[in-house]
Tab-separated table of C-alpha atoms and ligand atoms in Angstrom:
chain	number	residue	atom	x	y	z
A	1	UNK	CA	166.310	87.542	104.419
A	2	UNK	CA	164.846	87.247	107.925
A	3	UNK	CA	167.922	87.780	110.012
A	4	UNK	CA	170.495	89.837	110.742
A	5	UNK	CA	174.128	88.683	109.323
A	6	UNK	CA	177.149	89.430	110.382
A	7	UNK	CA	180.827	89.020	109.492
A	8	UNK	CA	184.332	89.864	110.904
A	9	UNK	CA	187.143	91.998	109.495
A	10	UNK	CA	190.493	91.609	109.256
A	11	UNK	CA	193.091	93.532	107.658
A	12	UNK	CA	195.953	90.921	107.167
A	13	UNK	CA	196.044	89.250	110.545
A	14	UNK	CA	194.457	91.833	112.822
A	15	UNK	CA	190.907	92.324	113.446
A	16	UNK	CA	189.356	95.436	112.610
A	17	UNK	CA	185.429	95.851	113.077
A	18	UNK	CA	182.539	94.484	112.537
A	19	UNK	CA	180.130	94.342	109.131
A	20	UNK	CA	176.454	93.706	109.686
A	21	UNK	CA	173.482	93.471	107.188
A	22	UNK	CA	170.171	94.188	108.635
A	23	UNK	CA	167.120	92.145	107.400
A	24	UNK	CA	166.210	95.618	105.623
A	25	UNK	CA	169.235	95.064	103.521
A	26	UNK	CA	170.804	98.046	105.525
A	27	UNK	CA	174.625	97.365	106.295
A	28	UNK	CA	176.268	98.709	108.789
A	29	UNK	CA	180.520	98.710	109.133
A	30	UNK	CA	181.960	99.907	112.637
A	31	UNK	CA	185.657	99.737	113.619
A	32	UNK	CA	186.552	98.008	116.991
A	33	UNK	CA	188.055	99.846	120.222
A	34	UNK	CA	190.765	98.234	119.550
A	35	UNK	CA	191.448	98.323	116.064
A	36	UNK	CA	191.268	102.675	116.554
A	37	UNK	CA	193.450	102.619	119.491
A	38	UNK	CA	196.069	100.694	117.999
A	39	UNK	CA	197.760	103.167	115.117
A	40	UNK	CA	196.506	101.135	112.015
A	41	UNK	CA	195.815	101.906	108.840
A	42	UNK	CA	192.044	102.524	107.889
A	43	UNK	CA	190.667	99.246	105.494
A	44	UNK	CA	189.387	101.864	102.737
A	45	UNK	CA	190.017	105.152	101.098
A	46	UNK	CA	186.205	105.522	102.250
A	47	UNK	CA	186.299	104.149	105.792
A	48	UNK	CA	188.692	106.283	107.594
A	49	UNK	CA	189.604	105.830	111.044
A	50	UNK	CA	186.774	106.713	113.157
A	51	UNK	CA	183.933	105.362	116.215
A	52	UNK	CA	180.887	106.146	114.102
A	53	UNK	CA	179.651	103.558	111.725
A	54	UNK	CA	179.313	103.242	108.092
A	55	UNK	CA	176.426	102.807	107.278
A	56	UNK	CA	175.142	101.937	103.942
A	57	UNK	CA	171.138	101.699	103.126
A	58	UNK	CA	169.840	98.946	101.045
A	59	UNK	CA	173.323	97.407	99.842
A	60	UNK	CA	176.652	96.404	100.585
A	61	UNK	CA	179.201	99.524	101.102
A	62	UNK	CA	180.707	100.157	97.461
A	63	UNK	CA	184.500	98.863	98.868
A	64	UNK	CA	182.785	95.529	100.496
A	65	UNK	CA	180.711	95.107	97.378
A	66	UNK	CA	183.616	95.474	95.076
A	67	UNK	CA	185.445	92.500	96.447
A	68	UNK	CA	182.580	90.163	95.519
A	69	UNK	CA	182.881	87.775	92.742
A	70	UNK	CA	181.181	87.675	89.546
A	71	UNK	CA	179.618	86.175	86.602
A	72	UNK	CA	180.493	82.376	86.611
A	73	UNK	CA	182.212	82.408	90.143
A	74	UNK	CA	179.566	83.946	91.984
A	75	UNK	CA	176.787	81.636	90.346
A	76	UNK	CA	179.386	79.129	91.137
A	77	UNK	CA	179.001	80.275	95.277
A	78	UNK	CA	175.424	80.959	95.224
A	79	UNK	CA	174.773	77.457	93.934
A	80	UNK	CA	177.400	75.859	96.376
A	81	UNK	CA	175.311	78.138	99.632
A	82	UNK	CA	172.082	76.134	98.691
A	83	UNK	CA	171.159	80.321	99.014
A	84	UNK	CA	167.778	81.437	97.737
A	85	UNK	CA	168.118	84.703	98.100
A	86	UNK	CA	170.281	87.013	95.977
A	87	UNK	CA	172.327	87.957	98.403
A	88	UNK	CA	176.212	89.337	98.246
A	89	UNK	CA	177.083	89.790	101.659
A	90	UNK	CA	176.254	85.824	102.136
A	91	UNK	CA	178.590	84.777	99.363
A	92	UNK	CA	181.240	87.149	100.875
A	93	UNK	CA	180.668	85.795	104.306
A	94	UNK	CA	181.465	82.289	102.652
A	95	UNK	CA	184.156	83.278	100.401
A	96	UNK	CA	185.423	86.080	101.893
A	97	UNK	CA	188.983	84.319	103.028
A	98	UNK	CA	190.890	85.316	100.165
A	99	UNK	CA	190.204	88.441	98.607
A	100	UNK	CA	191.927	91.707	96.831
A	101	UNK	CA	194.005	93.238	99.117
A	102	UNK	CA	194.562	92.734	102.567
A	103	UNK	CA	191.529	92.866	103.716
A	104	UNK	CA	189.153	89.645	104.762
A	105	UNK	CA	185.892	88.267	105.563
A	106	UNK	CA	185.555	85.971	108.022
A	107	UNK	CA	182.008	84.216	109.084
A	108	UNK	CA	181.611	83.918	113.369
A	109	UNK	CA	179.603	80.780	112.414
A	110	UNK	CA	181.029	79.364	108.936
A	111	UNK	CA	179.538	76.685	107.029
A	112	UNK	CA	180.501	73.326	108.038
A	113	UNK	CA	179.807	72.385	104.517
A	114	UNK	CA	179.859	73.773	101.103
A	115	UNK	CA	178.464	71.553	98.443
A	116	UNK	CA	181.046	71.363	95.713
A	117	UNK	CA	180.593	70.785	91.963
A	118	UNK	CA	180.547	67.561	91.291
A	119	UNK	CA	181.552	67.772	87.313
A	120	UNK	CA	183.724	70.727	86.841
A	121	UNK	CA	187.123	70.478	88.353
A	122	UNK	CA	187.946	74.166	87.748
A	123	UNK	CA	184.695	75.351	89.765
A	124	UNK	CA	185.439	72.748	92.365
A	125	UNK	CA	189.060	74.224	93.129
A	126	UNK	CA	187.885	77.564	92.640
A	127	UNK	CA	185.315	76.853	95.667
A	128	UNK	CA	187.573	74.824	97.822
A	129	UNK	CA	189.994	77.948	98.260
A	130	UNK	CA	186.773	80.186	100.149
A	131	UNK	CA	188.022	83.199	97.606
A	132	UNK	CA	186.431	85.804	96.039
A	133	UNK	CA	187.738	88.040	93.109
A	134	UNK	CA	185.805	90.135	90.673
A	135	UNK	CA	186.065	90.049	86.959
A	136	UNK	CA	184.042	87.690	84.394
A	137	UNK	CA	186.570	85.785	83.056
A	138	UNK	CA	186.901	82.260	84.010
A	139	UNK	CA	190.108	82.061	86.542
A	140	UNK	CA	191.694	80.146	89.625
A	141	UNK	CA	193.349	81.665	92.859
A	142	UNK	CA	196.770	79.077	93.043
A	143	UNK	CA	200.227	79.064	94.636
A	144	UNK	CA	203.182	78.917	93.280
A	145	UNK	CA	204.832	75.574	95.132
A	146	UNK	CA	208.406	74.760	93.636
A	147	UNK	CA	208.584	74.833	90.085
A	148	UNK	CA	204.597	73.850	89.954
A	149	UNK	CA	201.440	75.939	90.507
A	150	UNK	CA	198.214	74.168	92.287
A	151	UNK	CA	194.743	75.858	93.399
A	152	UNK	CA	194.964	76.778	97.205
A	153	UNK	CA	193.511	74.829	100.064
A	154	UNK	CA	190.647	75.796	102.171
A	155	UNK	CA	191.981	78.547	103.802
A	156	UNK	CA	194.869	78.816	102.404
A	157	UNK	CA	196.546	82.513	100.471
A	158	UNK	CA	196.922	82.206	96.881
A	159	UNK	CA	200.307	83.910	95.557
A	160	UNK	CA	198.856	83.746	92.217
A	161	UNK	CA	195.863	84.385	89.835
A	162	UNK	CA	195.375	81.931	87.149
A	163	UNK	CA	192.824	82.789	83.836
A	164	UNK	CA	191.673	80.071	81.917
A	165	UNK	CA	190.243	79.886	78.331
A	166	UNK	CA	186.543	80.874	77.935
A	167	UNK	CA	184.225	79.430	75.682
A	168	UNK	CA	183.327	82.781	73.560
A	169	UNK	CA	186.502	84.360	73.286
A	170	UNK	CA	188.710	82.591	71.089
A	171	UNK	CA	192.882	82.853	71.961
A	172	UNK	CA	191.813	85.433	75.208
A	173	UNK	CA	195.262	83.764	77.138
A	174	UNK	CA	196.741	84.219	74.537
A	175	UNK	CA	195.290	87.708	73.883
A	176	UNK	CA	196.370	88.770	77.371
A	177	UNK	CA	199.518	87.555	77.260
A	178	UNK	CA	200.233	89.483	74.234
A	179	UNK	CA	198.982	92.854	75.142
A	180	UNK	CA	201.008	92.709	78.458
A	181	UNK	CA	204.150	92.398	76.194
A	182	UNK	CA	203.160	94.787	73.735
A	183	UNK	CA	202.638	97.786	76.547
A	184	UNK	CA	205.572	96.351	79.116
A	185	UNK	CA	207.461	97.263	75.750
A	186	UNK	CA	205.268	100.376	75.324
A	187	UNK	CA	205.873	101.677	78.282
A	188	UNK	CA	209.390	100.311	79.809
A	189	UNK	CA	209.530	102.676	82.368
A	190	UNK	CA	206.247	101.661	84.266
A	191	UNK	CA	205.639	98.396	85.955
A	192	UNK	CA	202.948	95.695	85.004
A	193	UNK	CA	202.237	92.304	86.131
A	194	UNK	CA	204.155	89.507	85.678
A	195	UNK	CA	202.779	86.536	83.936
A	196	UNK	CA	203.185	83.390	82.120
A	197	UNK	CA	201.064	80.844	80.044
A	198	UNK	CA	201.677	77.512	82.831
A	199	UNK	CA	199.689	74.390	83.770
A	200	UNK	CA	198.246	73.892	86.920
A	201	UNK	CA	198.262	70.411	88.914
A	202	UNK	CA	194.980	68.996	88.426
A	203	UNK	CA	193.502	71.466	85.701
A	204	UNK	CA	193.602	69.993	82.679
A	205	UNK	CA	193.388	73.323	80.755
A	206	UNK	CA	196.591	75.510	80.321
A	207	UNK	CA	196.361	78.986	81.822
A	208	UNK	CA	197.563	82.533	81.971
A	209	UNK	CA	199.438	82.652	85.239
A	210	UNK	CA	199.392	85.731	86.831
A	211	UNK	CA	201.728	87.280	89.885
A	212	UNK	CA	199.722	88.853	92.844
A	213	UNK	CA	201.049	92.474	93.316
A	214	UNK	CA	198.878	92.006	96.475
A	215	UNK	CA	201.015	89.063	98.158
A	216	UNK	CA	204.025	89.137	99.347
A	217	UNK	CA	206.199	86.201	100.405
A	218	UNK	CA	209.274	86.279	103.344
A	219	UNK	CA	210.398	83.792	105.007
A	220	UNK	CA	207.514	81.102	103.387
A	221	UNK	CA	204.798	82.840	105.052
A	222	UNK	CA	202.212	84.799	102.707
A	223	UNK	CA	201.362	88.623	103.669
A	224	UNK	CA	198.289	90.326	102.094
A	225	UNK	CA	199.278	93.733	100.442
A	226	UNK	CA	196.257	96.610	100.551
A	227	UNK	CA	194.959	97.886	97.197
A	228	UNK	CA	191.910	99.321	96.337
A	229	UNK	CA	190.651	99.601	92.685
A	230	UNK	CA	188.838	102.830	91.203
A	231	UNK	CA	185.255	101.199	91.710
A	232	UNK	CA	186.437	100.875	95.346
A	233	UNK	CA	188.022	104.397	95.707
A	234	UNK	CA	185.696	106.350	93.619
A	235	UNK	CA	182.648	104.811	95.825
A	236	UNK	CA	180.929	102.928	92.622
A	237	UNK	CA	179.271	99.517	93.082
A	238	UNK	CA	179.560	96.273	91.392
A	239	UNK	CA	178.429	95.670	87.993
A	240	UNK	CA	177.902	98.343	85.080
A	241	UNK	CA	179.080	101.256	87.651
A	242	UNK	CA	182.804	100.283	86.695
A	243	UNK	CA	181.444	101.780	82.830
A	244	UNK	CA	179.694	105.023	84.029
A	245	UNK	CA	182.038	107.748	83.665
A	246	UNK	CA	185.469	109.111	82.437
A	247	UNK	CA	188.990	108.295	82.371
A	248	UNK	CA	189.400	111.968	83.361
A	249	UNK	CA	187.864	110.870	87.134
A	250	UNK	CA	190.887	109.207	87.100
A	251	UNK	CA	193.454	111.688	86.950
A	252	UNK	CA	191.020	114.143	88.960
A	253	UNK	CA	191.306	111.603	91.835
A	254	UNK	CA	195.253	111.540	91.622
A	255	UNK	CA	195.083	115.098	91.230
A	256	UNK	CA	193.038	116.086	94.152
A	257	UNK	CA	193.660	113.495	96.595
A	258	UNK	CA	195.960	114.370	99.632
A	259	UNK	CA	198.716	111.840	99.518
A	260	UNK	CA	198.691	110.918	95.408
A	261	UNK	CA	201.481	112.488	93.494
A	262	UNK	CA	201.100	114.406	90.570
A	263	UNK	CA	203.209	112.685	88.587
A	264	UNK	CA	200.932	109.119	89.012
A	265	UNK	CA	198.304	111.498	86.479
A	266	UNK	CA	201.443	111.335	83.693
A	267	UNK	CA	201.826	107.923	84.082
A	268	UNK	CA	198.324	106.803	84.557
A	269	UNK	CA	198.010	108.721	81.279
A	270	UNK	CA	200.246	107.593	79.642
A	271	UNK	CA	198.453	103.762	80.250
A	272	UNK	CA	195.743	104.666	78.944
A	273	UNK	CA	197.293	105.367	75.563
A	274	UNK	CA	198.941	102.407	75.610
A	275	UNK	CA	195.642	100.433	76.379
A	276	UNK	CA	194.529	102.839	73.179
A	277	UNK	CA	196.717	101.820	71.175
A	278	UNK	CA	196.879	97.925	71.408
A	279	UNK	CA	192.694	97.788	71.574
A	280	UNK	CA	192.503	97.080	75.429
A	281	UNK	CA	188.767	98.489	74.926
A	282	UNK	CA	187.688	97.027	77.900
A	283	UNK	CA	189.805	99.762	80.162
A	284	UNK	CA	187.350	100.515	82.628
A	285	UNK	CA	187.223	101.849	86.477
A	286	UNK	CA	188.003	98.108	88.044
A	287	UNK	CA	190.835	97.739	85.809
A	288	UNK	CA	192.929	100.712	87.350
A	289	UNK	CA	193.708	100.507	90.841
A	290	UNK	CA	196.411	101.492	93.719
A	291	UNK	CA	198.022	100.430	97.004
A	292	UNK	CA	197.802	101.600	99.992
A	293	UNK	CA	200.999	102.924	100.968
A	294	UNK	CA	202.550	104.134	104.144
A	295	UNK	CA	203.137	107.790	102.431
A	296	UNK	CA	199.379	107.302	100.438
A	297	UNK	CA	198.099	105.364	97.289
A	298	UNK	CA	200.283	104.935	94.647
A	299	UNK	CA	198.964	103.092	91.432
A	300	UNK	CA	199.457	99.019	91.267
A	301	UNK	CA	201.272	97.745	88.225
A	302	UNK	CA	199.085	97.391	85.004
A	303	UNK	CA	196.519	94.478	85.026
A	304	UNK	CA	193.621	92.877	83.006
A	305	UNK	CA	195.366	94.227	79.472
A	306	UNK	CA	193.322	92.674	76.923
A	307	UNK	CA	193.061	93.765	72.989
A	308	UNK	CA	189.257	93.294	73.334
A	309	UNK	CA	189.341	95.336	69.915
A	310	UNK	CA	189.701	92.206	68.736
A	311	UNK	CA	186.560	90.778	69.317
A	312	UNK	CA	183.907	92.409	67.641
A	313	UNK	CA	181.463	92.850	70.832
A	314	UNK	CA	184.305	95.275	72.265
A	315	UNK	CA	184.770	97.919	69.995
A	316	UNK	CA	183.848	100.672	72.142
A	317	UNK	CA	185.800	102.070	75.005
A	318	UNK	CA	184.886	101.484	78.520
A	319	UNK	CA	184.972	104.865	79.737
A	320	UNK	CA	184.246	108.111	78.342
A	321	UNK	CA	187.132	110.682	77.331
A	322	UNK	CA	185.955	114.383	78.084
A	323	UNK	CA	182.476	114.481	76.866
A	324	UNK	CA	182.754	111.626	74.457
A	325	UNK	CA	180.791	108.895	75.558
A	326	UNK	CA	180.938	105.499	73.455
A	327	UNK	CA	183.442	106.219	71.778
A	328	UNK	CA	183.751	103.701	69.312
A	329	UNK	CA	187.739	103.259	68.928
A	330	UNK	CA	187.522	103.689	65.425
A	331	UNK	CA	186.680	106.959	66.131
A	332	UNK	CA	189.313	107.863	68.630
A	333	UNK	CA	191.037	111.311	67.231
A	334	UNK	CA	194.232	112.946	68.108
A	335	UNK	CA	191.926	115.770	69.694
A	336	UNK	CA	190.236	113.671	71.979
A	337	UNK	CA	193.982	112.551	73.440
A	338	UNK	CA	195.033	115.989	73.622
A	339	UNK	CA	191.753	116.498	74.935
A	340	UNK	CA	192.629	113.940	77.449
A	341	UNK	CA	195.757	114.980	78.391
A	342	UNK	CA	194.658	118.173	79.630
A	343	UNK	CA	191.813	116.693	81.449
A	344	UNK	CA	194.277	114.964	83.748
A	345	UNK	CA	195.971	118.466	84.137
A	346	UNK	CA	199.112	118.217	81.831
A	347	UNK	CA	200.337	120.425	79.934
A	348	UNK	CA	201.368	120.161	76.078
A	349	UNK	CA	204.794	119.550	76.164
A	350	UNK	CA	203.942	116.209	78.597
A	351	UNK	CA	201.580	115.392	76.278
A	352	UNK	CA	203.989	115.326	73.666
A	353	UNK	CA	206.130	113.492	75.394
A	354	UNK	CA	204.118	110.810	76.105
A	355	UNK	CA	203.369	110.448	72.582
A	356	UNK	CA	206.887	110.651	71.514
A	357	UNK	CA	207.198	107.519	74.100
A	358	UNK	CA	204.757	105.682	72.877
A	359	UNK	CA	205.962	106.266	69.393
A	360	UNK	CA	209.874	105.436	70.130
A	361	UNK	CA	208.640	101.880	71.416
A	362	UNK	CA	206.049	100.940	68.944
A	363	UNK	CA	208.417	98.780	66.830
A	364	UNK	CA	209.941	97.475	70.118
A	365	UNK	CA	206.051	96.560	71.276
A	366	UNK	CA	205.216	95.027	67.680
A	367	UNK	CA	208.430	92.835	67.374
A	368	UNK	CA	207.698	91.624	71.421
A	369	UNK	CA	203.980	90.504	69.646
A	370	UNK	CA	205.762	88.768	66.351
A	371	UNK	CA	208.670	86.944	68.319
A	372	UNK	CA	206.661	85.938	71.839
A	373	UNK	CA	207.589	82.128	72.759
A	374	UNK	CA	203.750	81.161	72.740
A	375	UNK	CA	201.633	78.785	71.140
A	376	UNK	CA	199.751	81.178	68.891
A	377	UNK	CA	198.931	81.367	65.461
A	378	UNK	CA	200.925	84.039	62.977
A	379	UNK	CA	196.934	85.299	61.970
A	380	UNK	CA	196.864	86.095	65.509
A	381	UNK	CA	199.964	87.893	66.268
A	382	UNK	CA	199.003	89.822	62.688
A	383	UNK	CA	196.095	90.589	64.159
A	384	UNK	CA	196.910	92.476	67.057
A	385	UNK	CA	200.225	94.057	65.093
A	386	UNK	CA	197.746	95.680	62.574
A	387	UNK	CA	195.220	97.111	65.314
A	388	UNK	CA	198.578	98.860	66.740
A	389	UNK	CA	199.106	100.277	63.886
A	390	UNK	CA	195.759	101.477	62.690
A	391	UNK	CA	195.964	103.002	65.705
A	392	UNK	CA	198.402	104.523	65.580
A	393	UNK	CA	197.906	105.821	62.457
A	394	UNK	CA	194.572	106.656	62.941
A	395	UNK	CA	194.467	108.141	66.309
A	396	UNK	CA	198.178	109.313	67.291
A	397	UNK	CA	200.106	110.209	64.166
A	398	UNK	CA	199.194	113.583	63.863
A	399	UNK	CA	199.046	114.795	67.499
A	400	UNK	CA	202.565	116.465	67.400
A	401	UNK	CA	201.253	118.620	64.211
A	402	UNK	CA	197.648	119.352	66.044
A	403	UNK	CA	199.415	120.694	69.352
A	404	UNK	CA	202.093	123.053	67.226
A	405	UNK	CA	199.190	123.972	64.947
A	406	UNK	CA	196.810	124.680	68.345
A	407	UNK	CA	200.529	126.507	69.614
A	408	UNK	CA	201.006	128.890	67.177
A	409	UNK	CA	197.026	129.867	66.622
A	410	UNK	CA	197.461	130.723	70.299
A	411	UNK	CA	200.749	132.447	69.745
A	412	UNK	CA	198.877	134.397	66.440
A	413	UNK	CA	196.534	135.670	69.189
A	414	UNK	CA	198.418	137.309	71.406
A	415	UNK	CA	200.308	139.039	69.010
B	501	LIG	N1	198.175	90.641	89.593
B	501	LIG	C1	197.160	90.925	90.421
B	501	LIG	N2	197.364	91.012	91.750
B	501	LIG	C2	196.340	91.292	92.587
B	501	LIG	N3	195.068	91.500	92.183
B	501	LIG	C3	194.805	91.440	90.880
B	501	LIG	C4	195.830	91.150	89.928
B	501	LIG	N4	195.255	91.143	88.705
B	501	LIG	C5	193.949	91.395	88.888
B	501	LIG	N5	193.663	91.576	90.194
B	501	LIG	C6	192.359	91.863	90.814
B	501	LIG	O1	191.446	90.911	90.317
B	501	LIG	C7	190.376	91.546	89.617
B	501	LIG	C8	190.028	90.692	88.416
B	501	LIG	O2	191.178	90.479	87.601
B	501	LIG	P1	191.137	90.841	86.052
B	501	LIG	O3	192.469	90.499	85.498
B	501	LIG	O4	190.696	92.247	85.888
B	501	LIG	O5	190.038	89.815	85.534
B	501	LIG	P2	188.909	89.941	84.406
B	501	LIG	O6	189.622	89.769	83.102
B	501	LIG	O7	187.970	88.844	84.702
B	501	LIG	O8	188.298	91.309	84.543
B	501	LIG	C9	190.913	92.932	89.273
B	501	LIG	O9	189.874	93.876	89.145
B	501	LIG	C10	191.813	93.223	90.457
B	501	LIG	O10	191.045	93.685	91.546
B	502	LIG	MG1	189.180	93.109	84.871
């Protein structure tokens, strides 16, 4: 890379500063005058308001890096640069319309031209739109237009997130779709995204149609929503990062951040079991994530719920619990979700309680998986029903006994 590049930054419709990349690979993020002067809210958890740059040696800062795509798409934009080099910042400076959250990219000089796929009409529209979202599975920014979903224009906000079937992973629409059910019906009480298996004009391919928390629509214009995942917030970079460490940095983050409330640790907990209990292995740091609010971050809905258990590559869980790394879920014990529990700073009786939750609306999440109005086989939906309940059995069962047992050794104690 011989020169220097440079981008602009907006957060929704207002620009904010200035991101550079030095030839050295050195980047370099610094707010404009006016962006400081005028009340706004800072465009990360790790850039807050101030004159002095960011500056970040050899790589893209962890939040810009983040927003990059990956694995297919990102080929998919390095091929359509004609780029040589390896180089993220370029692909964001092409692609960087349409991203996660309300932040955007926007290139002083863009590309008059951006060499399409000629063969693959799900590549193609995924190019046209000049997005970026992270996440290997194969999937489509769209809006919803009418009754009909289509992929966005150049330029243009998607309202919508569309996943379509990949090669290797038989039924995964279909395995999405039926997680989401299972642990809306877990969990009733929290939110998670909306979602529906839809065609899309032009795609030949059904797909699992999912609603942007991060859009929001009045009066038919489109307005970007700020979120940050935990890769983003916790100041971890793209690729394995989102796998190296523990579901208790979570809660430690909601815990000891000004602004979070307390009780986001119970209910971020309390996902986490759920994604325990139907298989969603795959749990990791960019799967968990939260808006910025006026009175501080508050978690998104639920997102990306997949019972990866299912496929035999994914049997162990993304993200350590305590000092248990790779964990193998077969292995998961009721001590390592008490364990757990107390890592995110609850107490017994809460831990209980989310158990007794869980347990109350297990029959409600297994029906949701027998009776869904999908196209899906019955070995399927018997598929992820039984991984439930080996779970269940296996891991949860016995927690209420463990904690009274752990109580009254305590109680023996002090006596
Ligand atoms: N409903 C949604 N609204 C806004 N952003 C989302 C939504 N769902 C996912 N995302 C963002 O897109 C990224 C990729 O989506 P995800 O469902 O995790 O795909 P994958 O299965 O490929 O990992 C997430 O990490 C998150 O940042
Ligand atoms: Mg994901």
């Amino acid at each position: 890379m011989a020169t220097t590049l440079w981008g602009k930054i907006y957060y929704n419709d207002t620009y904010a500063g200035i991101l550079q990349q030095e030839p050295s690979g050195r980047c370099i993020f610094t707010y404009d005058t006016s962006y400081l002067s005028s009340s706004s809210q800072p465009i990360a958890f790790t850039f807050p308001l101030r004159k002095e740059p960011f500056i970040s040696e050899g790589d893209l800062h962890p939040f810009f890096d983040n927003l990059g795509a990956e694995g297919w798409l990102e080929n998919a934009q390095a091929k359509a640069l004609k780029s040589s080099n390896n180089n993220r910042f370029e692909r964001l400076l092409g692609f960087g319309y349409d991203l996660a959250g309300a932040v955007s990219i926007r290139d002083p000089e863009p590309r008059a031209h951006i060499q399409l796929d000629p063969v693959d009409e799900v590549t193609n529209a995924a190019l046209r739109g000049r997005a970026s979202l992270s996440g290997v599975q194969r999937k489509l920014l769209i809006v919803k237009e009418g009754n009909q979903y289509r992929p966005t224009r150049t330029n243009e906000l998607s309202t919508h997130i569309a996943k379509l079937p990949s090669g290797n992973l038989t039924d995964i629409i279909e395995v999405e779709y039926l997680t989401t059910l299972a642990v809306k019906k877990l969990l009733p009480e929290d939110s998670t995204v909306e979602m529906e298996i839809a065609t899309i004009n032009s795609i030949t391919q059904p797909a699992l149609v999912i609603k942007r928390f991060d859009r929001i629509i009045s009066n038919s214009k489109i307005t970007r929503v700020h979120f940050e995942e935990f890769n983003q917030l916790l100041g971890l970079h793209s690729g394995d990062d989102k796998y190296n460490g523990s579901y208790e940095m979570l809660g430690n983050f909601i815990n000891t951040t000004p602004g979070c409330i307390p009780a986001e640790a119970d209910r971020l907990y309390r996902r986490i079991l759920a994604c325990l209990i139907v298989g969603n292995t795959d749990a990791h740091f960019k799967n968990f994530a939260m808006l910025h609010t006026r009175d501080g971050l508050r978690l998104t809905p639920s997102y990306d719920l997949v019972a990866a258990n299912r496929y035999s590559q994914f049997h162990t869980i993304a993200l350590s619990i305590g000092s248990a790394s790779n964990l193998d879920i077969g292995n998961l014990k009721p001590k390592h979700i008490i364990d757990l529990g107390r890592g995110f700073g609850l107490n017994d009786k809460i831990i209980l309680d989310a158990t007794n939750e869980l347990k109350r609306n297990l029959a409600a999440a297994k029906q949701a998986i027998s009776t869904a109005k999908i196209d899906c086989s019955l070995k399927l939906r018997s598929k992820l029903i039984d991984i439930m309940e080996k779970r269940w059995n296996g891991s949860f069962d016995s927690i209420g006994p463990l904690l009274s047992q752990r109580q009254n050794k305590g109680a023996k104690h002090k006596t």
